[in-house]
Amino acid sequence: QTGYDILEVPLLDPDSVDASMIRRVLEGRNLVASASLGLPFDADVSSEDAEVVERGERRLEVALDLAASFGAQHLCGILYSGFGKYSAPPTAAGRANSVMAMQRLGRKAAERGVQVNLEVVNRYETNL
């Protein structure tokens, strides 16, 4: 008995995640998983820069694929913008980019059976 029902797996560094090992640990201990991450500024889907947004969407897709591969039921965190303090408020274009990215992520997650949960944080952690 571990005393826990769910294990949150951080996906901040996707290359270091061993999905098959996580799946074995979960199954061996009768646990379920949730996956989490926060986007870095160079992969901020609320950016006005199309290349940065694309990099962010790729990172979200990798995280979603990893989460699904080890059986996570949820993908959560600051998925809608970079994780950190901004020096300016969001722009209309940045907000629109974030909304579109979240819509695409939601559709892909539904196809994989993963629920997306957006973490609401304060102004020191995002500007959206």
Short mmCIF file of N, CA and C in Angstrom, two decimals:
data_model
loop_
_atom_site.label_atom_id
_atom_site.label_comp_id
_atom_site.label_asym_id
_atom_site.label_seq_id
_atom_site.Cartn_x
_atom_site.Cartn_y
_atom_site.Cartn_z
N GLN A 1 0.84 -1.19 0.00
CA GLN A 1 0.00 0.00 0.00
C GLN A 1 0.88 1.25 0.00
N THR A 2 0.62 2.14 -0.94
CA THR A 2 1.38 3.39 -0.99
C THR A 2 0.68 4.53 -0.27
N GLY A 3 -0.63 4.44 -0.10
CA GLY A 3 -1.38 5.53 0.51
C GLY A 3 -1.80 6.57 -0.50
N TYR A 4 -1.51 6.35 -1.76
CA TYR A 4 -1.85 7.29 -2.83
C TYR A 4 -2.65 6.56 -3.90
N ASP A 5 -3.46 7.33 -4.61
CA ASP A 5 -4.24 6.77 -5.71
C ASP A 5 -3.75 7.23 -7.07
N ILE A 6 -3.10 8.41 -7.10
CA ILE A 6 -2.71 9.02 -8.37
C ILE A 6 -1.29 9.55 -8.26
N LEU A 7 -0.58 9.45 -9.36
CA LEU A 7 0.79 9.93 -9.44
C LEU A 7 0.85 10.99 -10.53
N GLU A 8 1.31 12.20 -10.19
CA GLU A 8 1.48 13.24 -11.20
C GLU A 8 2.89 13.16 -11.76
N VAL A 9 2.98 13.03 -13.07
CA VAL A 9 4.27 12.89 -13.74
C VAL A 9 4.59 14.19 -14.47
N PRO A 10 5.64 14.90 -14.04
CA PRO A 10 6.00 16.14 -14.74
C PRO A 10 6.67 15.84 -16.08
N LEU A 11 6.25 16.58 -17.10
CA LEU A 11 6.80 16.37 -18.45
C LEU A 11 7.59 17.59 -18.91
N LEU A 12 8.26 18.25 -17.98
CA LEU A 12 9.04 19.45 -18.32
C LEU A 12 10.20 19.13 -19.25
N ASP A 13 10.74 17.92 -19.11
CA ASP A 13 11.83 17.46 -19.97
C ASP A 13 11.39 16.14 -20.60
N PRO A 14 10.63 16.21 -21.70
CA PRO A 14 10.04 14.99 -22.28
C PRO A 14 11.07 13.93 -22.66
N ASP A 15 12.28 14.31 -23.03
CA ASP A 15 13.29 13.34 -23.43
C ASP A 15 13.75 12.46 -22.27
N SER A 16 13.52 12.92 -21.04
CA SER A 16 13.97 12.14 -19.88
C SER A 16 12.89 11.21 -19.34
N VAL A 17 11.71 11.21 -19.96
CA VAL A 17 10.59 10.41 -19.47
C VAL A 17 10.63 9.02 -20.08
N ASP A 18 10.64 8.01 -19.21
CA ASP A 18 10.60 6.61 -19.63
C ASP A 18 9.16 6.11 -19.45
N ALA A 19 8.37 6.26 -20.51
CA ALA A 19 6.95 5.95 -20.44
C ALA A 19 6.68 4.50 -20.08
N SER A 20 7.46 3.57 -20.61
CA SER A 20 7.20 2.15 -20.31
C SER A 20 7.49 1.84 -18.84
N MET A 21 8.52 2.45 -18.27
CA MET A 21 8.82 2.25 -16.86
C MET A 21 7.70 2.83 -16.00
N ILE A 22 7.21 4.02 -16.36
CA ILE A 22 6.12 4.64 -15.61
C ILE A 22 4.88 3.75 -15.65
N ARG A 23 4.57 3.23 -16.82
CA ARG A 23 3.39 2.35 -16.95
C ARG A 23 3.55 1.12 -16.05
N ARG A 24 4.74 0.51 -16.03
CA ARG A 24 4.98 -0.67 -15.17
C ARG A 24 4.79 -0.32 -13.69
N VAL A 25 5.33 0.82 -13.27
CA VAL A 25 5.21 1.24 -11.87
C VAL A 25 3.74 1.46 -11.51
N LEU A 26 3.01 2.11 -12.39
CA LEU A 26 1.60 2.38 -12.13
C LEU A 26 0.81 1.08 -12.00
N GLU A 27 1.01 0.19 -12.96
CA GLU A 27 0.27 -1.07 -12.95
C GLU A 27 0.65 -1.93 -11.76
N GLY A 28 1.92 -1.91 -11.38
CA GLY A 28 2.38 -2.73 -10.27
C GLY A 28 1.91 -2.25 -8.91
N ARG A 29 1.45 -1.02 -8.85
CA ARG A 29 1.01 -0.44 -7.57
C ARG A 29 -0.44 0.01 -7.59
N ASN A 30 -1.15 -0.37 -8.64
CA ASN A 30 -2.57 -0.04 -8.77
C ASN A 30 -2.82 1.47 -8.67
N LEU A 31 -2.01 2.24 -9.37
CA LEU A 31 -2.12 3.70 -9.40
C LEU A 31 -2.57 4.18 -10.77
N VAL A 32 -3.14 5.36 -10.83
CA VAL A 32 -3.41 6.03 -12.10
C VAL A 32 -2.50 7.26 -12.18
N ALA A 33 -2.37 7.81 -13.38
CA ALA A 33 -1.44 8.91 -13.57
C ALA A 33 -2.12 10.15 -14.12
N SER A 34 -1.50 11.25 -13.81
CA SER A 34 -1.79 12.54 -14.41
C SER A 34 -0.44 13.07 -14.89
N ALA A 35 -0.44 13.79 -15.99
CA ALA A 35 0.81 14.37 -16.50
C ALA A 35 0.68 15.89 -16.45
N SER A 36 1.80 16.56 -16.22
CA SER A 36 1.75 18.02 -16.12
C SER A 36 2.97 18.65 -16.78
N LEU A 37 2.80 19.90 -17.18
CA LEU A 37 3.92 20.68 -17.68
C LEU A 37 3.56 22.14 -17.72
N GLY A 38 4.58 22.95 -17.85
CA GLY A 38 4.45 24.37 -18.11
C GLY A 38 5.33 24.66 -19.31
N LEU A 39 4.85 25.48 -20.21
CA LEU A 39 5.61 25.76 -21.43
C LEU A 39 6.71 26.78 -21.17
N PRO A 40 7.88 26.58 -21.75
CA PRO A 40 8.94 27.60 -21.67
C PRO A 40 8.60 28.75 -22.63
N PHE A 41 9.23 29.89 -22.43
CA PHE A 41 8.94 31.05 -23.27
C PHE A 41 9.28 30.82 -24.74
N ASP A 42 10.24 29.95 -25.04
CA ASP A 42 10.58 29.71 -26.44
C ASP A 42 9.61 28.74 -27.12
N ALA A 43 8.58 28.30 -26.36
CA ALA A 43 7.53 27.43 -26.90
C ALA A 43 6.17 27.91 -26.39
N ASP A 44 6.00 29.21 -26.34
CA ASP A 44 4.81 29.85 -25.79
C ASP A 44 3.71 29.95 -26.84
N VAL A 45 2.64 29.20 -26.67
CA VAL A 45 1.56 29.21 -27.66
C VAL A 45 0.77 30.52 -27.66
N SER A 46 1.03 31.40 -26.70
CA SER A 46 0.37 32.71 -26.69
C SER A 46 1.25 33.79 -27.31
N SER A 47 2.32 33.38 -27.94
CA SER A 47 3.23 34.31 -28.61
C SER A 47 2.59 34.82 -29.90
N GLU A 48 3.07 35.95 -30.37
CA GLU A 48 2.66 36.44 -31.70
C GLU A 48 3.54 35.85 -32.80
N ASP A 49 4.65 35.23 -32.41
CA ASP A 49 5.61 34.64 -33.35
C ASP A 49 5.13 33.23 -33.74
N ALA A 50 4.83 33.03 -35.01
CA ALA A 50 4.29 31.75 -35.49
C ALA A 50 5.23 30.59 -35.22
N GLU A 51 6.54 30.79 -35.32
CA GLU A 51 7.50 29.71 -35.07
C GLU A 51 7.48 29.29 -33.60
N VAL A 52 7.37 30.25 -32.70
CA VAL A 52 7.31 29.95 -31.27
C VAL A 52 6.03 29.18 -30.96
N VAL A 53 4.91 29.63 -31.53
CA VAL A 53 3.63 28.94 -31.33
C VAL A 53 3.72 27.51 -31.85
N GLU A 54 4.28 27.33 -33.02
CA GLU A 54 4.42 25.99 -33.60
C GLU A 54 5.28 25.10 -32.70
N ARG A 55 6.37 25.65 -32.18
CA ARG A 55 7.24 24.89 -31.27
C ARG A 55 6.46 24.49 -30.01
N GLY A 56 5.62 25.40 -29.52
CA GLY A 56 4.80 25.10 -28.35
C GLY A 56 3.79 24.00 -28.63
N GLU A 57 3.16 24.07 -29.78
CA GLU A 57 2.18 23.04 -30.13
C GLU A 57 2.85 21.68 -30.29
N ARG A 58 4.05 21.66 -30.85
CA ARG A 58 4.78 20.39 -30.96
C ARG A 58 5.10 19.84 -29.57
N ARG A 59 5.50 20.73 -28.67
CA ARG A 59 5.82 20.29 -27.31
C ARG A 59 4.57 19.74 -26.61
N LEU A 60 3.44 20.38 -26.81
CA LEU A 60 2.18 19.88 -26.24
C LEU A 60 1.81 18.53 -26.82
N GLU A 61 2.02 18.36 -28.12
CA GLU A 61 1.71 17.08 -28.77
C GLU A 61 2.61 15.97 -28.22
N VAL A 62 3.89 16.26 -28.03
CA VAL A 62 4.81 15.27 -27.44
C VAL A 62 4.35 14.91 -26.03
N ALA A 63 3.98 15.92 -25.25
CA ALA A 63 3.52 15.66 -23.88
C ALA A 63 2.25 14.82 -23.89
N LEU A 64 1.33 15.14 -24.78
CA LEU A 64 0.09 14.37 -24.89
C LEU A 64 0.38 12.92 -25.27
N ASP A 65 1.24 12.72 -26.25
CA ASP A 65 1.60 11.36 -26.66
C ASP A 65 2.24 10.58 -25.52
N LEU A 66 3.14 11.23 -24.78
CA LEU A 66 3.77 10.57 -23.63
C LEU A 66 2.72 10.22 -22.59
N ALA A 67 1.88 11.18 -22.26
CA ALA A 67 0.85 10.95 -21.24
C ALA A 67 -0.03 9.76 -21.62
N ALA A 68 -0.48 9.75 -22.86
CA ALA A 68 -1.33 8.64 -23.31
C ALA A 68 -0.57 7.31 -23.28
N SER A 69 0.72 7.35 -23.58
CA SER A 69 1.48 6.10 -23.65
C SER A 69 1.68 5.44 -22.29
N PHE A 70 1.70 6.22 -21.22
CA PHE A 70 1.79 5.56 -19.91
C PHE A 70 0.45 5.52 -19.18
N GLY A 71 -0.62 5.87 -19.90
CA GLY A 71 -1.96 5.69 -19.38
C GLY A 71 -2.49 6.84 -18.55
N ALA A 72 -1.91 8.03 -18.67
CA ALA A 72 -2.42 9.17 -17.90
C ALA A 72 -3.84 9.51 -18.34
N GLN A 73 -4.64 9.83 -17.38
CA GLN A 73 -6.02 10.22 -17.66
C GLN A 73 -6.15 11.73 -17.85
N HIS A 74 -5.16 12.47 -17.39
CA HIS A 74 -5.20 13.93 -17.44
C HIS A 74 -3.85 14.50 -17.88
N LEU A 75 -3.92 15.60 -18.63
CA LEU A 75 -2.75 16.42 -18.94
C LEU A 75 -3.08 17.80 -18.41
N CYS A 76 -2.29 18.28 -17.46
CA CYS A 76 -2.62 19.54 -16.81
C CYS A 76 -1.41 20.45 -16.71
N GLY A 77 -1.67 21.70 -16.35
CA GLY A 77 -0.60 22.66 -16.14
C GLY A 77 -0.86 23.95 -16.88
N ILE A 78 0.20 24.72 -17.00
CA ILE A 78 0.13 25.98 -17.73
C ILE A 78 0.44 25.65 -19.19
N LEU A 79 -0.59 25.20 -19.86
CA LEU A 79 -0.48 24.72 -21.23
C LEU A 79 -0.77 25.81 -22.24
N TYR A 80 -1.37 26.89 -21.81
CA TYR A 80 -1.90 27.94 -22.67
C TYR A 80 -0.97 29.12 -22.87
N SER A 81 0.19 29.12 -22.20
CA SER A 81 1.16 30.21 -22.34
C SER A 81 2.49 29.76 -21.76
N GLY A 82 3.48 30.63 -21.84
CA GLY A 82 4.75 30.34 -21.18
C GLY A 82 4.57 30.41 -19.67
N PHE A 83 5.40 29.68 -18.96
CA PHE A 83 5.34 29.62 -17.50
C PHE A 83 6.38 30.59 -16.94
N GLY A 84 5.92 31.74 -16.48
CA GLY A 84 6.82 32.72 -15.90
C GLY A 84 6.22 34.11 -15.96
N LYS A 85 6.90 35.05 -15.35
CA LYS A 85 6.42 36.44 -15.30
C LYS A 85 6.70 37.13 -16.63
N TYR A 86 5.69 37.74 -17.18
CA TYR A 86 5.79 38.51 -18.43
C TYR A 86 6.01 39.97 -18.10
N SER A 87 6.59 40.69 -19.02
CA SER A 87 6.81 42.13 -18.83
C SER A 87 5.70 42.97 -19.45
N ALA A 88 4.75 42.33 -20.12
CA ALA A 88 3.66 43.06 -20.78
C ALA A 88 2.39 42.21 -20.75
N PRO A 89 1.24 42.85 -20.87
CA PRO A 89 -0.01 42.09 -20.93
C PRO A 89 -0.10 41.32 -22.25
N PRO A 90 -1.02 40.35 -22.32
CA PRO A 90 -1.17 39.59 -23.57
C PRO A 90 -1.73 40.48 -24.67
N THR A 91 -1.39 40.14 -25.90
CA THR A 91 -1.95 40.84 -27.05
C THR A 91 -3.17 40.06 -27.54
N ALA A 92 -3.98 40.73 -28.35
CA ALA A 92 -5.15 40.04 -28.92
C ALA A 92 -4.72 38.87 -29.79
N ALA A 93 -3.65 39.06 -30.57
CA ALA A 93 -3.16 37.98 -31.43
C ALA A 93 -2.61 36.83 -30.59
N GLY A 94 -1.89 37.15 -29.52
CA GLY A 94 -1.35 36.11 -28.65
C GLY A 94 -2.45 35.31 -27.97
N ARG A 95 -3.47 36.02 -27.51
CA ARG A 95 -4.61 35.35 -26.89
C ARG A 95 -5.30 34.43 -27.90
N ALA A 96 -5.49 34.91 -29.12
CA ALA A 96 -6.13 34.10 -30.17
C ALA A 96 -5.29 32.87 -30.49
N ASN A 97 -3.96 33.03 -30.55
CA ASN A 97 -3.08 31.88 -30.80
C ASN A 97 -3.23 30.84 -29.70
N SER A 98 -3.31 31.29 -28.47
CA SER A 98 -3.47 30.37 -27.34
C SER A 98 -4.80 29.63 -27.43
N VAL A 99 -5.88 30.34 -27.71
CA VAL A 99 -7.20 29.71 -27.81
C VAL A 99 -7.19 28.64 -28.90
N MET A 100 -6.63 28.97 -30.06
CA MET A 100 -6.60 27.99 -31.16
C MET A 100 -5.75 26.78 -30.80
N ALA A 101 -4.62 27.03 -30.13
CA ALA A 101 -3.76 25.92 -29.73
C ALA A 101 -4.48 25.01 -28.73
N MET A 102 -5.22 25.60 -27.79
CA MET A 102 -5.95 24.80 -26.80
C MET A 102 -7.09 24.02 -27.46
N GLN A 103 -7.73 24.60 -28.44
CA GLN A 103 -8.78 23.87 -29.16
C GLN A 103 -8.20 22.66 -29.88
N ARG A 104 -7.08 22.85 -30.56
CA ARG A 104 -6.44 21.73 -31.27
C ARG A 104 -5.98 20.66 -30.28
N LEU A 105 -5.37 21.09 -29.17
CA LEU A 105 -4.91 20.14 -28.15
C LEU A 105 -6.11 19.37 -27.58
N GLY A 106 -7.19 20.06 -27.31
CA GLY A 106 -8.38 19.40 -26.77
C GLY A 106 -8.92 18.32 -27.69
N ARG A 107 -8.96 18.62 -28.98
CA ARG A 107 -9.45 17.62 -29.94
C ARG A 107 -8.52 16.40 -29.97
N LYS A 108 -7.22 16.64 -30.02
CA LYS A 108 -6.26 15.53 -30.05
C LYS A 108 -6.33 14.71 -28.77
N ALA A 109 -6.47 15.39 -27.65
CA ALA A 109 -6.54 14.70 -26.36
C ALA A 109 -7.79 13.83 -26.28
N ALA A 110 -8.90 14.34 -26.77
CA ALA A 110 -10.15 13.56 -26.76
C ALA A 110 -9.99 12.28 -27.56
N GLU A 111 -9.29 12.36 -28.69
CA GLU A 111 -9.05 11.17 -29.52
C GLU A 111 -8.20 10.14 -28.77
N ARG A 112 -7.34 10.59 -27.85
CA ARG A 112 -6.46 9.68 -27.11
C ARG A 112 -7.02 9.30 -25.73
N GLY A 113 -8.19 9.84 -25.39
CA GLY A 113 -8.79 9.51 -24.10
C GLY A 113 -8.15 10.22 -22.93
N VAL A 114 -7.55 11.38 -23.18
CA VAL A 114 -6.90 12.16 -22.12
C VAL A 114 -7.67 13.46 -21.95
N GLN A 115 -7.95 13.81 -20.70
CA GLN A 115 -8.63 15.06 -20.40
C GLN A 115 -7.60 16.16 -20.19
N VAL A 116 -7.81 17.32 -20.81
CA VAL A 116 -6.92 18.47 -20.65
C VAL A 116 -7.47 19.36 -19.53
N ASN A 117 -6.61 19.71 -18.59
CA ASN A 117 -6.98 20.57 -17.46
C ASN A 117 -6.03 21.76 -17.43
N LEU A 118 -6.57 22.95 -17.56
CA LEU A 118 -5.75 24.16 -17.56
C LEU A 118 -5.59 24.67 -16.13
N GLU A 119 -4.35 24.85 -15.72
CA GLU A 119 -4.07 25.34 -14.38
C GLU A 119 -4.16 26.87 -14.38
N VAL A 120 -5.02 27.39 -13.55
CA VAL A 120 -5.17 28.83 -13.41
C VAL A 120 -4.14 29.31 -12.39
N VAL A 121 -3.31 30.25 -12.81
CA VAL A 121 -2.22 30.74 -11.96
C VAL A 121 -2.26 32.28 -11.88
N ASN A 122 -1.41 32.83 -11.06
CA ASN A 122 -1.40 34.27 -10.86
C ASN A 122 -0.50 35.01 -11.85
N ARG A 123 -0.46 36.31 -11.74
CA ARG A 123 0.26 37.15 -12.70
C ARG A 123 1.77 36.96 -12.67
N TYR A 124 2.29 36.29 -11.65
CA TYR A 124 3.73 36.03 -11.58
C TYR A 124 4.11 34.77 -12.34
N GLU A 125 3.10 34.04 -12.84
CA GLU A 125 3.35 32.78 -13.54
C GLU A 125 2.86 32.78 -14.99
N THR A 126 2.08 33.77 -15.37
CA THR A 126 1.62 33.92 -16.75
C THR A 126 0.96 35.29 -16.89
N ASN A 127 0.70 35.71 -18.11
CA ASN A 127 -0.05 36.96 -18.30
C ASN A 127 -1.44 36.70 -18.85
N LEU A 128 -1.83 35.46 -19.03
CA LEU A 128 -3.19 35.14 -19.50
C LEU A 128 -4.05 34.69 -18.32
#
